[in-house]
XYZ file of C-alpha atoms in Angstrom:
469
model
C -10.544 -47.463 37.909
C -13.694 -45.633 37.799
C -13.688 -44.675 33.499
C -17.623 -44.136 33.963
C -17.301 -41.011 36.062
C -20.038 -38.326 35.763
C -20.012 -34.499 35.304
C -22.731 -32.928 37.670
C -24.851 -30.654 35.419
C -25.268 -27.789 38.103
C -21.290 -27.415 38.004
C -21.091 -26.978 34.443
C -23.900 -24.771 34.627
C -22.446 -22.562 37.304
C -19.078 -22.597 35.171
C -17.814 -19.053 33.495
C -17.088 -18.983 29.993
C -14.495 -17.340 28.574
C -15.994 -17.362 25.029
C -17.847 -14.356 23.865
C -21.723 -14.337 23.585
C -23.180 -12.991 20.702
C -25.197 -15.702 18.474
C -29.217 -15.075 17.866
C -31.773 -17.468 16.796
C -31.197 -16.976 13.002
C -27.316 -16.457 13.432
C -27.954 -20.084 14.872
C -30.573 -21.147 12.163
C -27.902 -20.040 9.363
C -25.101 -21.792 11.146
C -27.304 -24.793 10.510
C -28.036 -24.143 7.255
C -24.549 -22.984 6.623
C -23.423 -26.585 7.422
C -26.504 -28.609 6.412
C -27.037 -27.019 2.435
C -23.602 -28.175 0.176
C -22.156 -31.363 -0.666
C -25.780 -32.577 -0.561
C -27.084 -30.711 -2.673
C -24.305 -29.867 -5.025
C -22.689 -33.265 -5.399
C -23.811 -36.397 -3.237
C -27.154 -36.056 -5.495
C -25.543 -37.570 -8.330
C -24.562 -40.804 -6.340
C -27.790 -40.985 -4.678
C -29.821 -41.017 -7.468
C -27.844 -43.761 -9.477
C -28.444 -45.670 -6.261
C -31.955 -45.249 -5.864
C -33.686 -43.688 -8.937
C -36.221 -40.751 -8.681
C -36.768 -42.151 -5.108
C -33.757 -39.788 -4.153
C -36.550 -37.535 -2.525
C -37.511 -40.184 -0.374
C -33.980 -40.774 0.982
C -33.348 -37.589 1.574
C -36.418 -37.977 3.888
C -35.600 -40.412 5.500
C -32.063 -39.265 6.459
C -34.625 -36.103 7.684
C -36.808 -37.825 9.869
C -33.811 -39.562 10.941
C -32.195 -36.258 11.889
C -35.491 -34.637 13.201
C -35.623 -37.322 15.686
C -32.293 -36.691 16.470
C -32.585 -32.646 16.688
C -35.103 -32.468 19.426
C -33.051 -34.633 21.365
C -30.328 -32.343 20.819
C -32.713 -29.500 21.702
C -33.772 -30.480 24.791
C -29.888 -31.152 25.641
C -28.959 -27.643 24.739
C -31.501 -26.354 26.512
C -30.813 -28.567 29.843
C -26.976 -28.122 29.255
C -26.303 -24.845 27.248
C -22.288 -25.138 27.372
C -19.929 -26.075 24.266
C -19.070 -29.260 23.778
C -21.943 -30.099 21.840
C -22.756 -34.377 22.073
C -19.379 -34.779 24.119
C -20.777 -32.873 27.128
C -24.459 -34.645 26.805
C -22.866 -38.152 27.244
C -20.332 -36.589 29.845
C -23.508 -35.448 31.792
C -25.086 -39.255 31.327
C -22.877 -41.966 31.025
C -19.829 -41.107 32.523
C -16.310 -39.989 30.957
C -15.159 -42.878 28.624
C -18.170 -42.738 26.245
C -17.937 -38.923 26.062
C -14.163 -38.901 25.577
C -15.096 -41.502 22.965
C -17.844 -39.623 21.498
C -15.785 -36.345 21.379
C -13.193 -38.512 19.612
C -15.798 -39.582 16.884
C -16.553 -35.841 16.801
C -13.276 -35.049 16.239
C -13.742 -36.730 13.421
C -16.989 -36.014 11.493
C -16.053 -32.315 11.874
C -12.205 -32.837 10.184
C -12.799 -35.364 7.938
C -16.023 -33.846 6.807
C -14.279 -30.590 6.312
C -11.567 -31.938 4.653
C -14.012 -33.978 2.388
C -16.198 -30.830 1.390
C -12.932 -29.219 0.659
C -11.901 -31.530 -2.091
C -15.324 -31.435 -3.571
C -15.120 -27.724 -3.155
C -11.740 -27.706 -5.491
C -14.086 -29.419 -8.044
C -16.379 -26.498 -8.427
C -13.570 -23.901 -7.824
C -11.671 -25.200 -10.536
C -14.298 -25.843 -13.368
C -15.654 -21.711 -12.907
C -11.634 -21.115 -13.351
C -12.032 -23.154 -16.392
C -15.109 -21.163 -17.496
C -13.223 -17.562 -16.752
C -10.001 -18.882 -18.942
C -7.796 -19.812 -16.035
C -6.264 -22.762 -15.165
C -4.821 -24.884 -12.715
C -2.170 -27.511 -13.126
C -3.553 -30.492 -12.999
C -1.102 -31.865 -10.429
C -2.496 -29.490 -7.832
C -6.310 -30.151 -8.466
C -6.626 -33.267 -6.522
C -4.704 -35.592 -4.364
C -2.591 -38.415 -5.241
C -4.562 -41.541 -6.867
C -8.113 -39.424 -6.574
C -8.158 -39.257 -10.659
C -8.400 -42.200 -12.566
C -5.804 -42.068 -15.479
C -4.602 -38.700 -14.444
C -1.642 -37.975 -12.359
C -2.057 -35.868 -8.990
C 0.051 -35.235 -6.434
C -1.780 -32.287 -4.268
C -5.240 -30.623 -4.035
C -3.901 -27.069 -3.412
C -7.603 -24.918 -4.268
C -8.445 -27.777 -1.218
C -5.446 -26.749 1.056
C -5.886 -23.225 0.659
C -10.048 -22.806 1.437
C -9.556 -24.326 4.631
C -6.303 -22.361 5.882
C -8.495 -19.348 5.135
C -11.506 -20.541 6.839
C -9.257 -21.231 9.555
C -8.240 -17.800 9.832
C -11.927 -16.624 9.328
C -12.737 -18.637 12.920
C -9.578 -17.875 14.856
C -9.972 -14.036 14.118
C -13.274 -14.152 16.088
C -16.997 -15.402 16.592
C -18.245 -11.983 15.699
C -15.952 -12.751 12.069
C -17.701 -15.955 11.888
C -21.316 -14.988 11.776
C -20.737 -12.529 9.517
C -19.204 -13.837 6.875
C -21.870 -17.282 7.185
C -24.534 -15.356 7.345
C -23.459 -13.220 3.782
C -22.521 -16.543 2.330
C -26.018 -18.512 3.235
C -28.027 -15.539 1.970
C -26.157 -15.727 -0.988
C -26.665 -19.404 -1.514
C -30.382 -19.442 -0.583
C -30.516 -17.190 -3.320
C -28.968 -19.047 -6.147
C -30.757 -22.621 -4.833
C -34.080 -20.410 -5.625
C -33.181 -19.103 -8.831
C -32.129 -22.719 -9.389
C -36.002 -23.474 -8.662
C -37.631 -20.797 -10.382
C -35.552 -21.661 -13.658
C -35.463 -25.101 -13.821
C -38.949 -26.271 -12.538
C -41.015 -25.702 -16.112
C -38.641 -28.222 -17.755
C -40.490 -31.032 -15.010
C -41.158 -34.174 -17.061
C -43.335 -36.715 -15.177
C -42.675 -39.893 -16.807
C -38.553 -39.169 -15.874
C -40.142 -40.290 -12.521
C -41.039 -43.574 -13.496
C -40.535 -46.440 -12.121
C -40.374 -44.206 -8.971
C -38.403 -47.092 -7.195
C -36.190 -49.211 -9.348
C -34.029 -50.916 -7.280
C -36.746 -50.977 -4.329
C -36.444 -50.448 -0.330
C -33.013 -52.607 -0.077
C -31.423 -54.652 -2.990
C -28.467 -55.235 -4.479
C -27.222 -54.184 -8.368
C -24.119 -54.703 -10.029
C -22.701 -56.130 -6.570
C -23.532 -52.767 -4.483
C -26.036 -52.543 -2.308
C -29.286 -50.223 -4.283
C -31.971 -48.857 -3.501
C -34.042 -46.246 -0.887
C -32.633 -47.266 2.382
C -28.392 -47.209 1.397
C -29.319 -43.931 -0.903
C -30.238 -42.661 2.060
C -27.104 -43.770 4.028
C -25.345 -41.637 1.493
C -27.034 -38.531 1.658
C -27.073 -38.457 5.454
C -23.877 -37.015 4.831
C -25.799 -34.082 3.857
C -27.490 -33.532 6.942
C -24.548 -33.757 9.285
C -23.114 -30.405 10.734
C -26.862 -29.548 12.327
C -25.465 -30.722 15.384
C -22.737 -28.511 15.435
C -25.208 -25.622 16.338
C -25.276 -27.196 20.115
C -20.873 -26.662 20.400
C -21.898 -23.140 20.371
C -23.971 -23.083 23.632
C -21.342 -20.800 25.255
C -21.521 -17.957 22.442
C -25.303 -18.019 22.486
C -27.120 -15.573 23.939
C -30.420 -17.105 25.809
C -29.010 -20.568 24.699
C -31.983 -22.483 26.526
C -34.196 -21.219 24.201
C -32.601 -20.260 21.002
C -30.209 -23.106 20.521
C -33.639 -25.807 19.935
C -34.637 -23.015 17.791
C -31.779 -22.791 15.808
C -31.537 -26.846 15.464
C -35.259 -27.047 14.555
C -35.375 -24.144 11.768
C -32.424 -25.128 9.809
C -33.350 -28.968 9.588
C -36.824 -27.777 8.585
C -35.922 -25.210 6.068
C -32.822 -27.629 4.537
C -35.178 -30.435 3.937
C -37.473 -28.518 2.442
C -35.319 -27.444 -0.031
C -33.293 -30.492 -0.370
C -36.550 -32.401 -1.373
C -37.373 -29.786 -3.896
C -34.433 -29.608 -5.289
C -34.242 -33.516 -6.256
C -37.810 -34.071 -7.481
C -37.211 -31.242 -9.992
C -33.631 -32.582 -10.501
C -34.803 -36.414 -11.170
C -37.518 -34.939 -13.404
C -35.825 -32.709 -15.471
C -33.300 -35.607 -16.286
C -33.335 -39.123 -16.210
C -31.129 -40.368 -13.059
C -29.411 -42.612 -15.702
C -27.696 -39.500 -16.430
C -26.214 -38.312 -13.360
C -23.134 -41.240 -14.419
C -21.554 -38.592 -16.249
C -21.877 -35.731 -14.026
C -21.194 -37.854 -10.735
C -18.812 -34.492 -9.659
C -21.693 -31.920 -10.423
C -25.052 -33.016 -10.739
C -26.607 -29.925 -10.927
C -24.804 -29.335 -14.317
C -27.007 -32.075 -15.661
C -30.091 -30.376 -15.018
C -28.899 -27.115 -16.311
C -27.444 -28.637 -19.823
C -30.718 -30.093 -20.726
C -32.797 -27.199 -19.988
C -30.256 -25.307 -22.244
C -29.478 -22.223 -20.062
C -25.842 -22.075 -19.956
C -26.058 -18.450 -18.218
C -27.226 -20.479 -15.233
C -24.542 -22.720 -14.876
C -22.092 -19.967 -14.127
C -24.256 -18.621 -11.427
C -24.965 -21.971 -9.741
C -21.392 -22.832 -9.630
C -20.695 -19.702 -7.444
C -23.768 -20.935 -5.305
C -22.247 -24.553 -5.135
C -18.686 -22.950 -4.151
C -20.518 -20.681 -1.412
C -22.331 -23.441 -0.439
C -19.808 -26.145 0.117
C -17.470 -23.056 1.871
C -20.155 -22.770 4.769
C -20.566 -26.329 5.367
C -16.491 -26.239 6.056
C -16.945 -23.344 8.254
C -19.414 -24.489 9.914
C -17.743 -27.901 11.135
C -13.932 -26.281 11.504
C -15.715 -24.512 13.995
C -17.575 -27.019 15.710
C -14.253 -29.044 15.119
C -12.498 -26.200 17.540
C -15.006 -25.915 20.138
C -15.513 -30.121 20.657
C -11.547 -29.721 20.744
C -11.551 -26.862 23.638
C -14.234 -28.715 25.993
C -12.204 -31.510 25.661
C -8.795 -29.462 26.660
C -11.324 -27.714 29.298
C -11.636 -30.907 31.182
C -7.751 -32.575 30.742
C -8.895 -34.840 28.080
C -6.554 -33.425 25.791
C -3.401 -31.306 26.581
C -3.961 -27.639 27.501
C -2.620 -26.223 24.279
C -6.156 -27.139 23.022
C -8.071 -25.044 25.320
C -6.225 -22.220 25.672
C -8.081 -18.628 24.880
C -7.297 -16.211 23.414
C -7.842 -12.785 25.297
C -7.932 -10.954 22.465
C -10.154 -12.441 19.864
C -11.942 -14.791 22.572
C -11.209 -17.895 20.967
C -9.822 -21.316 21.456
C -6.919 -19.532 18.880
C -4.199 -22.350 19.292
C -6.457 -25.373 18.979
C -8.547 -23.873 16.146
C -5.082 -23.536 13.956
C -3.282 -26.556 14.937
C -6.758 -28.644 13.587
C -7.160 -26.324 10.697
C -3.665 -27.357 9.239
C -4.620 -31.022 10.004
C -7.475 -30.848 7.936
C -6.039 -28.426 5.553
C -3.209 -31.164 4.927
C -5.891 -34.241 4.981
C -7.529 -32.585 2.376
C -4.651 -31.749 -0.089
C -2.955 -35.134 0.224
C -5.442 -37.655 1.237
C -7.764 -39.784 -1.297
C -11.191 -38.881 0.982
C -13.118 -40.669 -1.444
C -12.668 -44.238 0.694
C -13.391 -41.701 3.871
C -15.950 -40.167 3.477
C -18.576 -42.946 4.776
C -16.283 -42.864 8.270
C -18.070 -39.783 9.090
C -21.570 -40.928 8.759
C -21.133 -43.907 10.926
C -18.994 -41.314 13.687
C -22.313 -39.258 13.320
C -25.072 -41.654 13.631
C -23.057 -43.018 16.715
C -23.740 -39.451 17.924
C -27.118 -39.299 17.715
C -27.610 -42.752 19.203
C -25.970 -41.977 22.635
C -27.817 -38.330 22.417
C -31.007 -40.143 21.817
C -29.955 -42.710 24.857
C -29.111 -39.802 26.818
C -32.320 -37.938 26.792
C -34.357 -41.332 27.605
C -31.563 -41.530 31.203
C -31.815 -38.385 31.940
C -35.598 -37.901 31.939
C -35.543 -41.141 33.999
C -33.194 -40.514 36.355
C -32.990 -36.560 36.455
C -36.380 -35.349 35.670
C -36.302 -32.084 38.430
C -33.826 -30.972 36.028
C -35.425 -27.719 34.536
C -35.419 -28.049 30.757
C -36.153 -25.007 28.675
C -37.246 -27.341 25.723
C -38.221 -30.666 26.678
C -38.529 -33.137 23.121
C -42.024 -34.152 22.305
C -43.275 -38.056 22.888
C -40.636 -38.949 25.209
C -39.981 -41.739 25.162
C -41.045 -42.546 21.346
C -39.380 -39.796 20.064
C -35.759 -41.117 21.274
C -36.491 -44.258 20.794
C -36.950 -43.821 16.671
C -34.170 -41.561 16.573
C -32.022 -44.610 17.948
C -33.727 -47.059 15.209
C -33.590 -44.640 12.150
C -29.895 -44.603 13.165
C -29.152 -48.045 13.623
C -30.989 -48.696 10.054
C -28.977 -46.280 8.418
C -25.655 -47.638 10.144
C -27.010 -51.093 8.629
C -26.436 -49.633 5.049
C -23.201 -48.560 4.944
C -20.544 -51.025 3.872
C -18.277 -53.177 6.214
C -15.187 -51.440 5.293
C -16.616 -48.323 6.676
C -17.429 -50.441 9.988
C -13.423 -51.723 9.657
C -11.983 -48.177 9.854
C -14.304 -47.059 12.533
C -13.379 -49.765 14.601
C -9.301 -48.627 14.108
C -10.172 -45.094 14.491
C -12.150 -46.647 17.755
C -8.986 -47.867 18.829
C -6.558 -45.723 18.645
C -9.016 -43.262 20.606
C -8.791 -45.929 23.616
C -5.355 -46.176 23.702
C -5.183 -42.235 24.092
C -8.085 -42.457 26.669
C -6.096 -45.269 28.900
C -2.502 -43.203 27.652
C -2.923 -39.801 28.371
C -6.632 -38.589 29.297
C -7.568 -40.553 32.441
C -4.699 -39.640 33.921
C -4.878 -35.927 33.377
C -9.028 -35.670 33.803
C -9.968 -32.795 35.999
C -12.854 -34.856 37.239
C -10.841 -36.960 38.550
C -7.976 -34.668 40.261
């Protein structure tokens, strides 16, 4: 039983696509920053900055350099292999089919679970500018069941609903896609800089101090504090970058703009995301962000007393948090087709449509899954599943680039990753330090989520792999 069976990369490079190619460098680069700006910025900075203080900005860096490591691995992949499938295909290519099929199964789910996640937080927003315009929602339908403390729920509906249409959005058509991401990510680029512009006069220095009050790594009130598990939170805000690489086969050029597109939006995001919480943690003290744990942003904007902007901002944080579940319901539907494409999964998966030139089936059938996740599920004991799932990525990505340069290196690369083999090397260790931070419940559920991938490995998908027939 040979599990550790390898796809040859001049195959899969001499494969036809059925997919339609049409992406550019900056449809790439706002792909990226459609899935990298949201939840970050709009509502995991009130968590990180009760667990770390004013240091936020330094988290968020680190969960950067993290990621940059990461990305030019990732680049150099997507230039070697330009074909969808994203960090599936990369460990297909180098360590045989188990560890892809298991990769593609933690894929599976950072993209739904992070959808569905950024859905719910989504219904947050959605619902308070209701609030603001005189409407309202039951409160029933604003959240899932036991989400609320002291308030009864039964089913996130503003949650359901976003992703059914973002669902239709992607099975309509890549061209549909773009369009609508890149008119949404102008949009929110827009309101994060207004944000700036409005906001950075009210700047109070001593806010900043003590810069570090809970230190590198410590533990307060019985959690763990401080720079390094602020920053295992906040990764979440970073993942999606890598969903830029699933869309090798609608790319045009892919060996060259995909590590552009991976690059520029995990520059420009941290950028911003570093702005954004110096300015936030010194406009308010980070003791404050306890009561506005849902919408941190609001903080800022109450004590600087322009109400006007809080209106605006919400819109931006609605936008913002759409594009980030665009962005992975796609990557979510293309990890899903390679998978199909190779007899991983059944062929219902990977079935396209000749019409609209998309994986049309697959794409729905995952888009109710996560629509349903996300109106009836508490993600809030999730959410850190999909961080671990991610950081797993990058590890084998990172491991891949170091085999391959070692024991392919005539392989023509139109990128090849700097300092090889530093560069993968502190990709892997930035990820297995973040990995350290996260809690041991999070390790429990990945290891069940672990296992039921196995059994449908060993039940279904060795026996079907095309590799193998």
């Amino acid at each position: 039983m040979n599990v550790f069976e390898k796809k040859d990369i001049n195959e899969l490079l001499n494969r036809t696509s059925p997919l339609k190619r049409t992406l550019h460098t900056w449809d790439l680069t706002f792909l990226g920053i459609g899935a990298i700006i949201g939840t970050g910025i709009f509502v995991l900075t009130g968590k990180g900055a009760l667990t770390t203080g004013p240091s936020l900005a330094l988290s968020f860096l680190i969960a950067a350099i993290c990621c940059g490591f990461a990305g030019l691995c990732y680049a150099e992949f997507a230039s070697m292999a330009p074909v969808a499938g994203s960090a599936y295909t990369y460990s297909y290519i180098s360590f045989g089919e188990i560890v892809a099929f298991i990769i593609g199964w933690d894929l599976i789910l950072e993209y739904a679970l992070g959808a569905a996640t950024v859905a719910a937080g989504w219904s947050g927003y959605f619902v308070n500018l209701l609030t603001n315009f005189g409407l309202k929602i039951p409160k029933g339908l604003t959240a899932a069941a036991g989400t609320t403390p002291g308030v009864k729920t039964y089913f996130n509906l503003p949650a359901f609903l976003i992703v059914i249409l973002i669902t239709c959005i992607i099975a309509m058509g890549i061209n549909q896609t773009k369009r609508v991401n890149d008119t949404m990510v102008v949009i929110k680029l827009a309101v994060i800089l207004l944000f700036i512009i409005c906001t950075v006069w009210f700047v109070k220095p001593q806010n900043w101090k003590p810069f570090t009050p809970y230190g590198i790594y410590s533990f307060h009130n019985g959690t763990a504090s401080g720079v390094i598990p602020a920053a295992s939170i906040v990764f979440f805000s970073f993942i999606g970058f890598d969903s830029v690489s699933s869309s090798a086969e609608e790319t045009i050029n892919p060996s060259k703009t995909l590590p552009r597109g991976i690059l520029f939006s995990l520059g420009i995001s941290t950028i911003l995301y570093i702005t954004m919480t110096l300015i936030m943690t010194g406009v308010v003290k980070y003791t404050v962000f306890a009561k506005f744990l849902d919408a941190p942003i609001l903080a800022v904007i109450k004590a600087t007393g322009q109400t006007w902007l809080s209106i605006i901002v919400s819109v931006g944080a609605i936008l913002g948090m759409t594009t980030v579940i665009l962005v992975q319901l796609y990557g979510q539907s293309r990890i899903t087709y390679s998978m199909s494409r190779d007899g991983l999964f059944p062929k219902f998966f990977g079935d396209v449509s000749i019409q609209r030139q998309t994986p049309y089936k697959g794409t729905w059938f995952f888009g109710i899954i996560t629509a349903l996740a996300a109106g009836v599920v508490n993600l809030n004991i999730l959410s850190e599943l999909v961080n671990i799932g991610t950081l797993t990525a990058f590890i084998l990505v990172s491991a891949g680039v170091l085999w391959m340069r070692y024991k392919h290196p005539e392989i023509h690369r139109g990128f090849r990753a700097p300092w090889v083999p530093i560069t993968p090397i502190i990709a892997i260790l930035f990820c297995i330090m973040l990995v350290v931070g996260l809690n041991w419940e999070t390790w429990l559920r990945f290891v069940v989520w672990f296992a039921i991938g196995l059994c449908i490995y060993f039940g279904y998908s060795y026996k079907h792999s095309k590799i193998r027939a």
